[in-house]
Amino acid sequence: MDVREAALQRAHDHAVRWLGSLSDRRVPAGATVDDVVRALGAELPDAPADTPADVVELLATACEPGLTAFPGGRFYGFVVGGGEPAALAADWLVSAWDQNCVMRAVSPAHTAVEDLAGAWLLDLLGLPRGSAVGFTTGATMANFTCLAAGRDAVLRRVGWNVARDGLTGGPRVRVLAGESRHMAVDLALRYLGLGEPELVPADDQGRIKSEELRESLAAGGPGPTIVVLQAGDVHSGAFDPFAEAIDAARAAEAWVHVDGAFGLWAAASPRYARLTAGCEQADSWATDAHKTLNVPYDCGLAFVRDPGALRAAMGLHGDYLIQDERGDPFDKVPELSRRGRAFTVWAALRSLGRSGVTDLVERLCRHASSFAAGIAGLDGATVLNDVVFTQVCAHFGDDERTERVLGRLLDDGTAWISGSTWRGRRVMRIAVSNWSTTDDDVSRTLDAIRRAAA
Ligand SMILES: *Cc1c(COP(=O)(O)O)cnc(C)c1O
């Protein structure tokens, strides 16, 4: 075996062991940052390691205690997804193949797969055929990418060329978003030089109030405007009322963008598609593949109805590049050099098929409903949100008790659930996003919550 093969074999062995441990290991990490630093050794070695396999061995054994079981079935913090097996294995190939996926002509395999996966995604998510699909690092950058296309387009309509003249001295772009939008939207707007959005009131579940949106738009008068809507609130799972909100935005000739990092996938289920109904009328949409679709980190998706608008914002011309008149992958994302993210997305979709994606979405929702029902049955516990999708927010009588329950639950180690503050109260916030979560994981977690609340 040559040294490279030995290193890969060692990595494979450790990966298989790690994945095999997920169903029973404690979910929180068992070692601290300092523990891991000590185990690795802080000194930069003067000389090469004996073999690459030795390096892999040291890395794996020193880090293993400091790993959190993110890809397991009982991690319900943030919204994290997991690694569907075909996607995970494909991701290894992506590293081995090491294709730079910027140019259509130079990486034909990736371009083919990107085109195929892009068309499948539009179909599954009910988005307009022919929209441009860009593969980004995550939903933050997908939001950035879509909003860049929107910013440039609304300014172009009033005769201002951002690519050439920048923002300085140009007309102000109004951006309106619901008060319950995700902070990643603010981040994307900041990167784009658009400042903070004007916030439109939302209802008790976080849904933008479309009449208030309509009034704010009318009060501001004409001018370059962007409206940001949301599919899937991180606390309640709620979806904005797309048909009415987009109607209001259209009356003001605004560019409409939808942040659907995990919620856009409701469209792939006939049972939940009513939640996203109307959102296909928007101009752009951002989602993650590393959340609901369960491809390994990192992978976000930017969809823009008008491919020309995206190309105007992201495309470039370089004398040494080999460009294709049909457009190149780099015309659709901020990066030039990048890894072959479409390979993993294609593998997840090819592995699940249409019904598998539907089942995945519905299973996550079903587990969330089981959590809500189980928690509602506990003494002094209340589920605060309408559980319409994959998110559950509960509190345990008062903020102090809720904190204590969360602390005890983490110490218990059966599951990982984060706390948050929602509508002025401390809450236990559950996000079901992992493909491998089973009914047994849910009941083991409910037992742990029961113990923590006792
Ligand atoms: C996770 C999330 C984001 C940010 O996505 P990243 O992949 O972490 O960049 C944006 N919006 C919503 C609603 C999210 O849930």
Short mmCIF file of C-alpha atoms and ligand atoms in Angstrom, two decimals:
data_model
loop_
_atom_site.label_atom_id
_atom_site.label_comp_id
_atom_site.label_asym_id
_atom_site.label_seq_id
_atom_site.Cartn_x
_atom_site.Cartn_y
_atom_site.Cartn_z
CA MET A 1 0.00 0.00 0.00
CA ASP A 2 1.46 3.39 -0.86
CA VAL A 3 1.50 6.13 1.76
CA ARG A 4 -1.49 7.93 0.33
CA GLU A 5 -3.61 4.84 0.25
CA ALA A 6 -2.61 4.02 3.82
CA ALA A 7 -3.66 7.50 4.95
CA LEU A 8 -7.00 7.20 3.18
CA GLN A 9 -7.54 3.76 4.67
CA ARG A 10 -6.82 5.11 8.15
CA ALA A 11 -9.26 8.00 7.62
CA HIS A 12 -11.87 5.55 6.38
CA ASP A 13 -11.46 3.37 9.47
CA HIS A 14 -11.83 6.32 11.80
CA ALA A 15 -14.81 7.70 9.89
CA VAL A 16 -16.63 4.38 10.03
CA ARG A 17 -15.91 4.05 13.75
CA TRP A 18 -17.15 7.61 14.38
CA LEU A 19 -20.35 7.09 12.44
CA GLY A 20 -20.92 3.77 14.20
CA SER A 21 -20.61 5.47 17.57
CA LEU A 22 -23.31 8.05 16.90
CA SER A 23 -26.32 6.02 18.00
CA ASP A 24 -24.98 5.50 21.51
CA ARG A 25 -22.35 8.08 22.34
CA ARG A 26 -23.16 11.11 24.49
CA VAL A 27 -24.21 13.87 22.15
CA PRO A 28 -22.25 16.78 23.70
CA ALA A 29 -18.47 16.78 23.29
CA GLY A 30 -16.58 15.12 26.11
CA ALA A 31 -13.40 17.20 25.86
CA THR A 32 -12.67 20.92 25.97
CA VAL A 33 -10.70 23.02 23.48
CA ASP A 34 -7.72 22.92 25.86
CA ASP A 35 -7.95 19.13 26.14
CA VAL A 36 -7.78 18.80 22.37
CA VAL A 37 -4.88 21.26 22.08
CA ARG A 38 -2.99 19.27 24.69
CA ALA A 39 -3.64 15.98 22.93
CA LEU A 40 -2.51 17.36 19.57
CA GLY A 41 0.54 19.24 20.89
CA ALA A 42 0.95 22.95 20.27
CA GLU A 43 4.44 23.00 18.76
CA LEU A 44 4.79 23.18 14.98
CA PRO A 45 7.02 20.18 14.19
CA ASP A 46 10.44 20.99 12.74
CA ALA A 47 10.35 18.04 10.39
CA PRO A 48 7.82 16.05 8.36
CA ALA A 49 5.75 13.37 10.06
CA ASP A 50 6.81 9.78 9.47
CA THR A 51 3.78 9.01 7.34
CA PRO A 52 0.52 10.73 6.39
CA ALA A 53 -1.33 7.87 8.11
CA ASP A 54 0.38 8.84 11.39
CA VAL A 55 -0.95 12.37 11.01
CA VAL A 56 -4.46 11.08 10.38
CA GLU A 57 -4.15 8.79 13.39
CA LEU A 58 -3.08 11.64 15.69
CA LEU A 59 -5.77 13.97 14.38
CA ALA A 60 -8.53 11.40 14.75
CA THR A 61 -7.59 10.16 18.20
CA ALA A 62 -6.88 13.61 19.64
CA CYS A 63 -10.05 15.16 18.24
CA GLU A 64 -12.53 12.35 18.79
CA PRO A 65 -13.32 13.22 22.43
CA GLY A 66 -13.91 16.84 21.41
CA LEU A 67 -16.43 16.03 18.71
CA THR A 68 -20.13 16.77 19.16
CA ALA A 69 -22.50 14.21 17.67
CA PHE A 70 -23.89 16.75 15.19
CA PRO A 71 -24.56 14.13 12.48
CA GLY A 72 -26.40 11.80 14.88
CA GLY A 73 -30.11 11.41 15.36
CA ARG A 74 -30.38 13.26 18.67
CA PHE A 75 -28.83 16.64 17.91
CA TYR A 76 -31.65 19.20 17.80
CA GLY A 77 -29.76 22.48 18.21
CA PHE A 78 -29.65 25.29 15.61
CA VAL A 79 -30.64 23.69 12.26
CA VAL A 80 -27.83 21.38 11.23
CA GLY A 81 -28.91 18.52 8.97
CA GLY A 82 -26.59 15.54 8.70
CA GLY A 83 -24.91 13.34 6.11
CA GLU A 84 -27.18 11.21 3.97
CA PRO A 85 -24.95 8.20 3.15
CA ALA A 86 -24.67 8.67 -0.62
CA ALA A 87 -24.00 12.38 -0.16
CA LEU A 88 -21.36 11.74 2.48
CA ALA A 89 -19.57 9.16 0.35
CA ALA A 90 -19.80 11.45 -2.68
CA ASP A 91 -18.24 14.21 -0.60
CA TRP A 92 -15.16 12.03 -0.10
CA LEU A 93 -14.93 11.62 -3.84
CA VAL A 94 -15.20 15.39 -4.24
CA SER A 95 -12.00 15.78 -2.24
CA ALA A 96 -10.23 12.98 -4.10
CA TRP A 97 -11.32 14.25 -7.52
CA ASP A 98 -10.38 17.80 -6.47
CA GLN A 99 -12.00 19.48 -9.45
CA ASN A 100 -12.00 23.22 -9.66
CA CYS A 101 -15.57 23.77 -10.72
CA VAL A 102 -15.49 27.28 -12.10
CA MET A 103 -15.54 26.61 -15.81
CA ARG A 104 -18.02 24.66 -17.88
CA ALA A 105 -15.45 23.51 -20.42
CA VAL A 106 -12.69 22.47 -18.01
CA SER A 107 -14.74 20.48 -15.50
CA PRO A 108 -17.39 18.87 -17.71
CA ALA A 109 -18.30 16.20 -15.15
CA HIS A 110 -19.11 18.77 -12.51
CA THR A 111 -20.92 21.03 -14.96
CA ALA A 112 -23.09 18.12 -16.10
CA VAL A 113 -23.94 17.21 -12.52
CA GLU A 114 -24.53 20.84 -11.55
CA ASP A 115 -26.93 21.29 -14.47
CA LEU A 116 -28.80 18.07 -13.64
CA ALA A 117 -28.99 18.69 -9.90
CA GLY A 118 -30.04 22.30 -10.50
CA ALA A 119 -32.96 21.24 -12.71
CA TRP A 120 -34.03 18.58 -10.18
CA LEU A 121 -33.93 21.13 -7.37
CA LEU A 122 -36.13 23.60 -9.27
CA ASP A 123 -38.58 20.80 -9.95
CA LEU A 124 -38.68 19.54 -6.34
CA LEU A 125 -38.94 23.01 -4.82
CA GLY A 126 -41.58 24.17 -7.29
CA LEU A 127 -39.45 27.05 -8.56
CA PRO A 128 -39.58 28.43 -12.11
CA ARG A 129 -37.87 26.23 -14.67
CA GLY A 130 -34.88 27.96 -16.19
CA SER A 131 -33.95 29.86 -13.03
CA ALA A 132 -30.20 30.05 -12.40
CA VAL A 133 -28.91 27.80 -9.61
CA GLY A 134 -25.70 28.65 -7.76
CA PHE A 135 -23.96 26.36 -5.25
CA THR A 136 -22.64 28.40 -2.34
CA THR A 137 -21.12 27.61 1.05
CA GLY A 138 -24.42 28.05 2.89
CA ALA A 139 -27.63 30.02 3.10
CA THR A 140 -25.88 33.16 4.30
CA MET A 141 -23.92 33.31 1.06
CA ALA A 142 -26.94 32.15 -0.93
CA ASN A 143 -28.87 35.10 0.52
CA PHE A 144 -25.92 37.34 -0.33
CA THR A 145 -25.80 36.03 -3.89
CA CYS A 146 -29.53 36.48 -4.51
CA LEU A 147 -29.64 39.89 -2.86
CA ALA A 148 -26.64 41.01 -4.94
CA ALA A 149 -28.60 40.12 -8.06
CA GLY A 150 -31.61 41.98 -6.66
CA ARG A 151 -29.65 45.04 -5.60
CA ASP A 152 -28.02 45.40 -9.00
CA ALA A 153 -31.30 44.77 -10.84
CA VAL A 154 -33.38 47.36 -8.95
CA LEU A 155 -30.61 49.94 -9.39
CA ARG A 156 -30.24 49.09 -13.08
CA ARG A 157 -33.96 49.82 -13.52
CA VAL A 158 -33.36 53.40 -12.37
CA GLY A 159 -30.30 53.76 -14.57
CA TRP A 160 -27.59 53.12 -12.00
CA ASN A 161 -24.80 50.65 -12.82
CA VAL A 162 -23.41 49.25 -9.56
CA ALA A 163 -20.81 47.06 -11.22
CA ARG A 164 -19.23 50.10 -12.84
CA ASP A 165 -20.03 52.94 -10.45
CA GLY A 166 -20.40 51.29 -7.07
CA LEU A 167 -22.98 52.37 -4.54
CA THR A 168 -21.47 55.70 -3.56
CA GLY A 169 -23.52 58.58 -4.89
CA GLY A 170 -26.23 56.26 -6.22
CA PRO A 171 -29.91 56.12 -5.31
CA ARG A 172 -30.72 54.60 -1.95
CA VAL A 173 -32.05 51.03 -2.09
CA ARG A 174 -34.86 50.41 0.39
CA VAL A 175 -34.84 46.92 1.90
CA LEU A 176 -37.83 45.72 3.89
CA ALA A 177 -37.88 42.50 5.89
CA GLY A 178 -40.10 40.96 8.51
CA GLU A 179 -39.01 41.63 12.09
CA SER A 180 -38.55 37.90 12.56
CA ARG A 181 -36.14 37.46 9.62
CA HIS A 182 -32.95 35.48 10.23
CA MET A 183 -29.87 37.50 11.16
CA ALA A 184 -28.07 36.01 8.15
CA VAL A 185 -30.20 38.35 6.04
CA ASP A 186 -28.83 41.35 7.92
CA LEU A 187 -25.33 39.99 7.44
CA ALA A 188 -25.83 39.61 3.69
CA LEU A 189 -27.24 43.13 3.46
CA ARG A 190 -24.27 44.45 5.40
CA TYR A 191 -21.82 42.75 3.00
CA LEU A 192 -23.75 44.34 0.13
CA GLY A 193 -23.46 47.86 1.54
CA LEU A 194 -27.23 48.10 1.99
CA GLY A 195 -27.24 48.64 5.75
CA GLU A 196 -29.93 47.39 8.09
CA PRO A 197 -33.35 46.47 6.67
CA GLU A 198 -36.49 48.39 7.57
CA LEU A 199 -38.42 46.02 9.76
CA VAL A 200 -42.04 45.19 9.09
CA PRO A 201 -44.09 43.91 12.07
CA ALA A 202 -44.76 40.20 12.28
CA ASP A 203 -47.52 38.25 14.00
CA ASP A 204 -47.11 36.07 17.09
CA GLN A 205 -45.57 33.24 15.04
CA GLY A 206 -43.12 35.51 13.21
CA ARG A 207 -45.05 35.85 9.94
CA ILE A 208 -44.71 39.21 8.23
CA LYS A 209 -47.92 41.26 8.26
CA SER A 210 -48.62 41.80 4.59
CA GLU A 211 -50.95 44.77 5.08
CA GLU A 212 -48.25 46.54 7.07
CA LEU A 213 -45.77 45.64 4.35
CA ARG A 214 -48.11 47.14 1.76
CA GLU A 215 -48.48 50.35 3.80
CA SER A 216 -44.73 50.72 4.40
CA LEU A 217 -44.04 50.23 0.71
CA ALA A 218 -46.68 52.79 -0.27
CA ALA A 219 -45.44 55.31 2.32
CA GLY A 220 -41.89 55.12 0.91
CA GLY A 221 -42.98 55.93 -2.63
CA PRO A 222 -41.35 54.64 -5.79
CA GLY A 223 -37.66 53.82 -5.99
CA PRO A 224 -35.36 50.82 -5.96
CA THR A 225 -36.79 48.42 -3.38
CA ILE A 226 -36.14 44.88 -2.16
CA VAL A 227 -38.51 42.85 0.01
CA VAL A 228 -37.11 39.88 1.94
CA LEU A 229 -39.54 37.15 3.00
CA GLN A 230 -38.96 34.00 5.00
CA ALA A 231 -39.85 30.33 4.58
CA GLY A 232 -39.29 28.76 7.99
CA ASP A 233 -38.77 30.82 11.13
CA VAL A 234 -35.97 29.32 13.25
CA HIS A 235 -38.12 29.45 16.39
CA SER A 236 -41.66 28.69 15.24
CA GLY A 237 -41.04 27.18 11.80
CA ALA A 238 -43.63 29.66 10.47
CA PHE A 239 -43.81 30.74 6.85
CA ASP A 240 -44.60 34.24 5.61
CA PRO A 241 -47.93 34.61 3.76
CA PHE A 242 -46.26 34.60 0.35
CA ALA A 243 -49.19 35.22 -1.97
CA GLU A 244 -50.33 38.39 -0.16
CA ALA A 245 -46.85 39.67 0.66
CA ILE A 246 -45.60 39.19 -2.90
CA ASP A 247 -48.71 40.88 -4.23
CA ALA A 248 -47.93 43.89 -2.02
CA ALA A 249 -44.29 43.88 -3.14
CA ARG A 250 -45.26 43.64 -6.82
CA ALA A 251 -47.48 46.72 -6.48
CA ALA A 252 -44.32 48.57 -5.43
CA GLU A 253 -42.22 46.96 -8.20
CA ALA A 254 -39.89 45.54 -5.58
CA TRP A 255 -37.47 42.65 -6.05
CA VAL A 256 -38.75 39.84 -3.83
CA HIS A 257 -36.30 37.49 -2.18
CA VAL A 258 -37.16 34.48 0.00
CA ASP A 259 -34.84 33.13 2.71
CA GLY A 260 -35.86 29.49 2.96
CA ALA A 261 -32.72 28.00 4.48
CA PHE A 262 -34.54 24.94 5.79
CA GLY A 263 -38.22 25.74 5.13
CA LEU A 264 -38.14 25.95 1.34
CA TRP A 265 -38.13 22.14 1.38
CA ALA A 266 -41.77 22.13 2.52
CA ALA A 267 -42.49 22.53 -1.18
CA ALA A 268 -41.21 18.99 -1.79
CA SER A 269 -44.03 17.48 0.26
CA PRO A 270 -47.62 17.52 -1.01
CA ARG A 271 -48.69 17.62 2.62
CA TYR A 272 -46.64 20.71 3.51
CA ALA A 273 -46.45 22.50 0.16
CA ARG A 274 -49.29 24.83 1.19
CA LEU A 275 -46.75 26.49 3.51
CA THR A 276 -44.66 27.71 0.59
CA ALA A 277 -47.60 28.33 -1.77
CA GLY A 278 -47.09 31.54 -3.72
CA CYS A 279 -43.39 31.80 -2.93
CA GLU A 280 -42.59 30.66 -6.48
CA GLN A 281 -43.71 34.14 -7.56
CA ALA A 282 -40.61 35.71 -6.00
CA ASP A 283 -37.49 36.75 -7.91
CA SER A 284 -34.93 34.81 -5.88
CA TRP A 285 -34.71 32.14 -3.21
CA ALA A 286 -31.97 30.96 -0.87
CA THR A 287 -31.80 27.58 0.82
CA ASP A 288 -29.31 25.18 2.32
CA ALA A 289 -28.52 21.71 1.09
CA HIS A 290 -26.66 21.04 4.36
CA LYS A 291 -29.84 21.40 6.42
CA THR A 292 -33.03 19.66 5.30
CA LEU A 293 -31.47 17.81 2.35
CA ASN A 294 -28.73 16.45 4.64
CA VAL A 295 -25.62 16.80 2.52
CA PRO A 296 -22.45 17.29 4.60
CA TYR A 297 -21.23 20.83 5.23
CA ASP A 298 -20.95 23.06 3.45
CA CYS A 299 -23.54 23.67 0.79
CA GLY A 300 -26.10 26.38 0.16
CA LEU A 301 -28.20 27.06 -2.93
CA ALA A 302 -29.04 30.37 -4.59
CA PHE A 303 -31.89 30.44 -7.11
CA VAL A 304 -32.54 33.47 -9.30
CA ARG A 305 -35.48 33.61 -11.70
CA ASP A 306 -33.65 35.80 -14.23
CA PRO A 307 -30.29 34.15 -14.99
CA GLY A 308 -29.16 37.38 -16.65
CA ALA A 309 -29.63 39.29 -13.39
CA LEU A 310 -27.46 36.81 -11.52
CA ARG A 311 -24.82 36.80 -14.21
CA ALA A 312 -24.74 40.60 -14.18
CA ALA A 313 -24.00 40.54 -10.47
CA MET A 314 -21.64 37.56 -10.25
CA GLY A 315 -20.19 37.02 -13.73
CA LEU A 316 -16.82 38.22 -14.89
CA HIS A 317 -14.49 38.21 -17.83
CA GLY A 318 -10.87 37.15 -17.49
CA ASP A 319 -8.44 36.88 -20.37
CA TYR A 320 -6.93 33.64 -19.13
CA LEU A 321 -10.24 31.95 -18.35
CA ILE A 322 -11.94 29.60 -20.79
CA GLN A 323 -15.46 30.93 -20.93
CA ASP A 324 -18.53 29.37 -22.40
CA GLU A 325 -21.26 31.38 -24.08
CA ARG A 326 -23.92 29.37 -22.21
CA GLY A 327 -22.55 30.75 -18.97
CA ASP A 328 -20.18 29.17 -16.49
CA PRO A 329 -20.61 27.94 -12.91
CA PHE A 330 -18.63 30.95 -11.68
CA ASP A 331 -21.25 33.29 -13.15
CA LYS A 332 -23.63 32.22 -10.42
CA VAL A 333 -21.69 32.47 -7.13
CA PRO A 334 -19.22 34.81 -5.44
CA GLU A 335 -16.29 32.34 -5.52
CA LEU A 336 -14.03 31.57 -8.42
CA SER A 337 -12.19 28.48 -7.20
CA ARG A 338 -14.47 26.15 -5.33
CA ARG A 339 -15.13 22.51 -4.57
CA GLY A 340 -17.62 20.37 -6.46
CA ARG A 341 -20.64 20.87 -4.24
CA ALA A 342 -23.08 19.73 -6.90
CA PHE A 343 -21.70 16.18 -6.72
CA THR A 344 -22.96 15.73 -3.16
CA VAL A 345 -26.31 17.37 -3.87
CA TRP A 346 -26.83 15.15 -6.91
CA ALA A 347 -25.92 12.07 -4.84
CA ALA A 348 -28.45 12.93 -2.12
CA LEU A 349 -31.19 13.54 -4.69
CA ARG A 350 -30.32 10.44 -6.74
CA SER A 351 -30.28 8.36 -3.59
CA LEU A 352 -33.57 9.64 -2.17
CA GLY A 353 -35.54 10.17 -5.35
CA ARG A 354 -38.65 12.31 -5.35
CA SER A 355 -40.51 10.20 -2.80
CA GLY A 356 -37.45 9.93 -0.57
CA VAL A 357 -37.18 13.72 -0.33
CA THR A 358 -40.90 13.93 0.45
CA ASP A 359 -40.55 11.22 3.12
CA LEU A 360 -37.53 12.97 4.61
CA VAL A 361 -39.39 16.27 4.98
CA GLU A 362 -42.49 14.60 6.38
CA ARG A 363 -40.48 12.47 8.80
CA LEU A 364 -38.74 15.55 10.24
CA CYS A 365 -42.15 17.21 10.69
CA ARG A 366 -43.64 14.10 12.27
CA HIS A 367 -40.81 13.94 14.81
CA ALA A 368 -41.35 17.61 15.65
CA SER A 369 -45.05 16.89 16.28
CA SER A 370 -44.10 13.97 18.53
CA PHE A 371 -41.81 16.27 20.52
CA ALA A 372 -44.58 18.83 20.86
CA ALA A 373 -47.09 16.22 22.01
CA GLY A 374 -44.62 14.65 24.44
CA ILE A 375 -43.57 17.95 25.98
CA ALA A 376 -47.14 19.25 26.23
CA GLY A 377 -47.90 16.22 28.40
CA LEU A 378 -45.22 17.14 30.98
CA ASP A 379 -46.12 18.87 34.20
CA GLY A 380 -45.72 22.64 33.92
CA ALA A 381 -44.43 22.54 30.32
CA THR A 382 -46.02 24.48 27.47
CA VAL A 383 -45.33 24.41 23.76
CA LEU A 384 -45.37 28.06 22.71
CA ASN A 385 -45.45 27.86 18.92
CA ASP A 386 -47.88 26.42 16.43
CA VAL A 387 -45.88 23.39 15.31
CA VAL A 388 -46.36 23.68 11.56
CA PHE A 389 -43.02 22.30 10.41
CA THR A 390 -39.81 21.09 12.09
CA GLN A 391 -39.42 23.57 14.97
CA VAL A 392 -40.69 23.40 18.55
CA CYS A 393 -40.32 26.04 21.26
CA ALA A 394 -41.30 25.09 24.79
CA HIS A 395 -41.00 26.61 28.21
CA PHE A 396 -41.24 25.08 31.62
CA GLY A 397 -43.27 27.51 33.70
CA ASP A 398 -40.72 30.29 34.10
CA ASP A 399 -37.35 31.29 32.65
CA GLU A 400 -35.33 29.95 35.60
CA ARG A 401 -36.92 26.54 35.45
CA THR A 402 -36.53 26.43 31.67
CA GLU A 403 -32.80 27.19 32.08
CA ARG A 404 -32.46 24.49 34.72
CA VAL A 405 -34.17 21.93 32.51
CA LEU A 406 -31.89 22.84 29.60
CA GLY A 407 -28.78 22.60 31.80
CA ARG A 408 -29.78 19.21 33.19
CA LEU A 409 -30.63 17.94 29.73
CA LEU A 410 -27.15 18.79 28.42
CA ASP A 411 -25.52 17.19 31.46
CA ASP A 412 -27.56 14.07 30.82
CA GLY A 413 -25.98 13.83 27.35
CA THR A 414 -28.72 11.82 25.64
CA ALA A 415 -29.53 14.70 23.30
CA TRP A 416 -28.41 18.21 22.44
CA ILE A 417 -31.06 20.91 22.51
CA SER A 418 -30.33 24.61 22.70
CA GLY A 419 -32.04 27.35 24.62
CA SER A 420 -33.13 30.59 23.09
CA THR A 421 -35.22 33.64 23.86
CA TRP A 422 -38.44 33.84 21.93
CA ARG A 423 -41.07 36.54 22.38
CA GLY A 424 -39.52 37.62 25.66
CA ARG A 425 -39.25 34.18 27.25
CA ARG A 426 -36.45 31.65 27.65
CA VAL A 427 -37.36 28.59 25.63
CA MET A 428 -36.17 25.10 24.86
CA ARG A 429 -35.79 25.22 21.11
CA ILE A 430 -35.96 21.96 19.16
CA ALA A 431 -35.08 21.78 15.48
CA VAL A 432 -35.48 18.38 13.83
CA SER A 433 -33.24 18.29 10.78
CA ASN A 434 -31.34 15.00 10.67
CA TRP A 435 -32.28 12.28 8.17
CA SER A 436 -31.28 9.52 10.61
CA THR A 437 -33.46 10.54 13.56
CA THR A 438 -35.71 7.60 14.46
CA ASP A 439 -38.83 7.24 16.58
CA ASP A 440 -36.56 5.64 19.17
CA ASP A 441 -34.30 8.73 19.20
CA VAL A 442 -37.36 10.88 19.81
CA SER A 443 -38.64 8.73 22.66
CA ARG A 444 -35.16 8.49 24.26
CA THR A 445 -34.93 12.28 24.05
CA LEU A 446 -38.41 12.77 25.51
CA ASP A 447 -37.41 10.48 28.39
CA ALA A 448 -34.34 12.65 28.95
CA ILE A 449 -36.45 15.83 28.88
CA ARG A 450 -38.82 14.22 31.37
CA ARG A 451 -35.89 13.38 33.67
CA ALA A 452 -34.51 16.91 33.32
CA ALA A 453 -37.88 18.46 34.11
CA ALA A 454 -38.57 16.20 37.12
C1 LIG B 1 -29.44 28.56 8.93
C2 LIG B 1 -30.18 29.71 8.40
C3 LIG B 1 -29.52 30.73 7.69
C4 LIG B 1 -28.02 30.76 7.53
O1 LIG B 1 -27.57 29.64 6.85
P1 LIG B 1 -26.06 29.15 6.88
O2 LIG B 1 -26.09 27.92 6.09
O3 LIG B 1 -25.72 28.94 8.33
O4 LIG B 1 -25.22 30.22 6.28
C5 LIG B 1 -30.29 31.73 7.15
N1 LIG B 1 -31.63 31.75 7.30
C6 LIG B 1 -32.29 30.81 8.01
C7 LIG B 1 -33.78 30.89 8.13
C8 LIG B 1 -31.59 29.75 8.59
O5 LIG B 1 -32.23 28.80 9.26
#
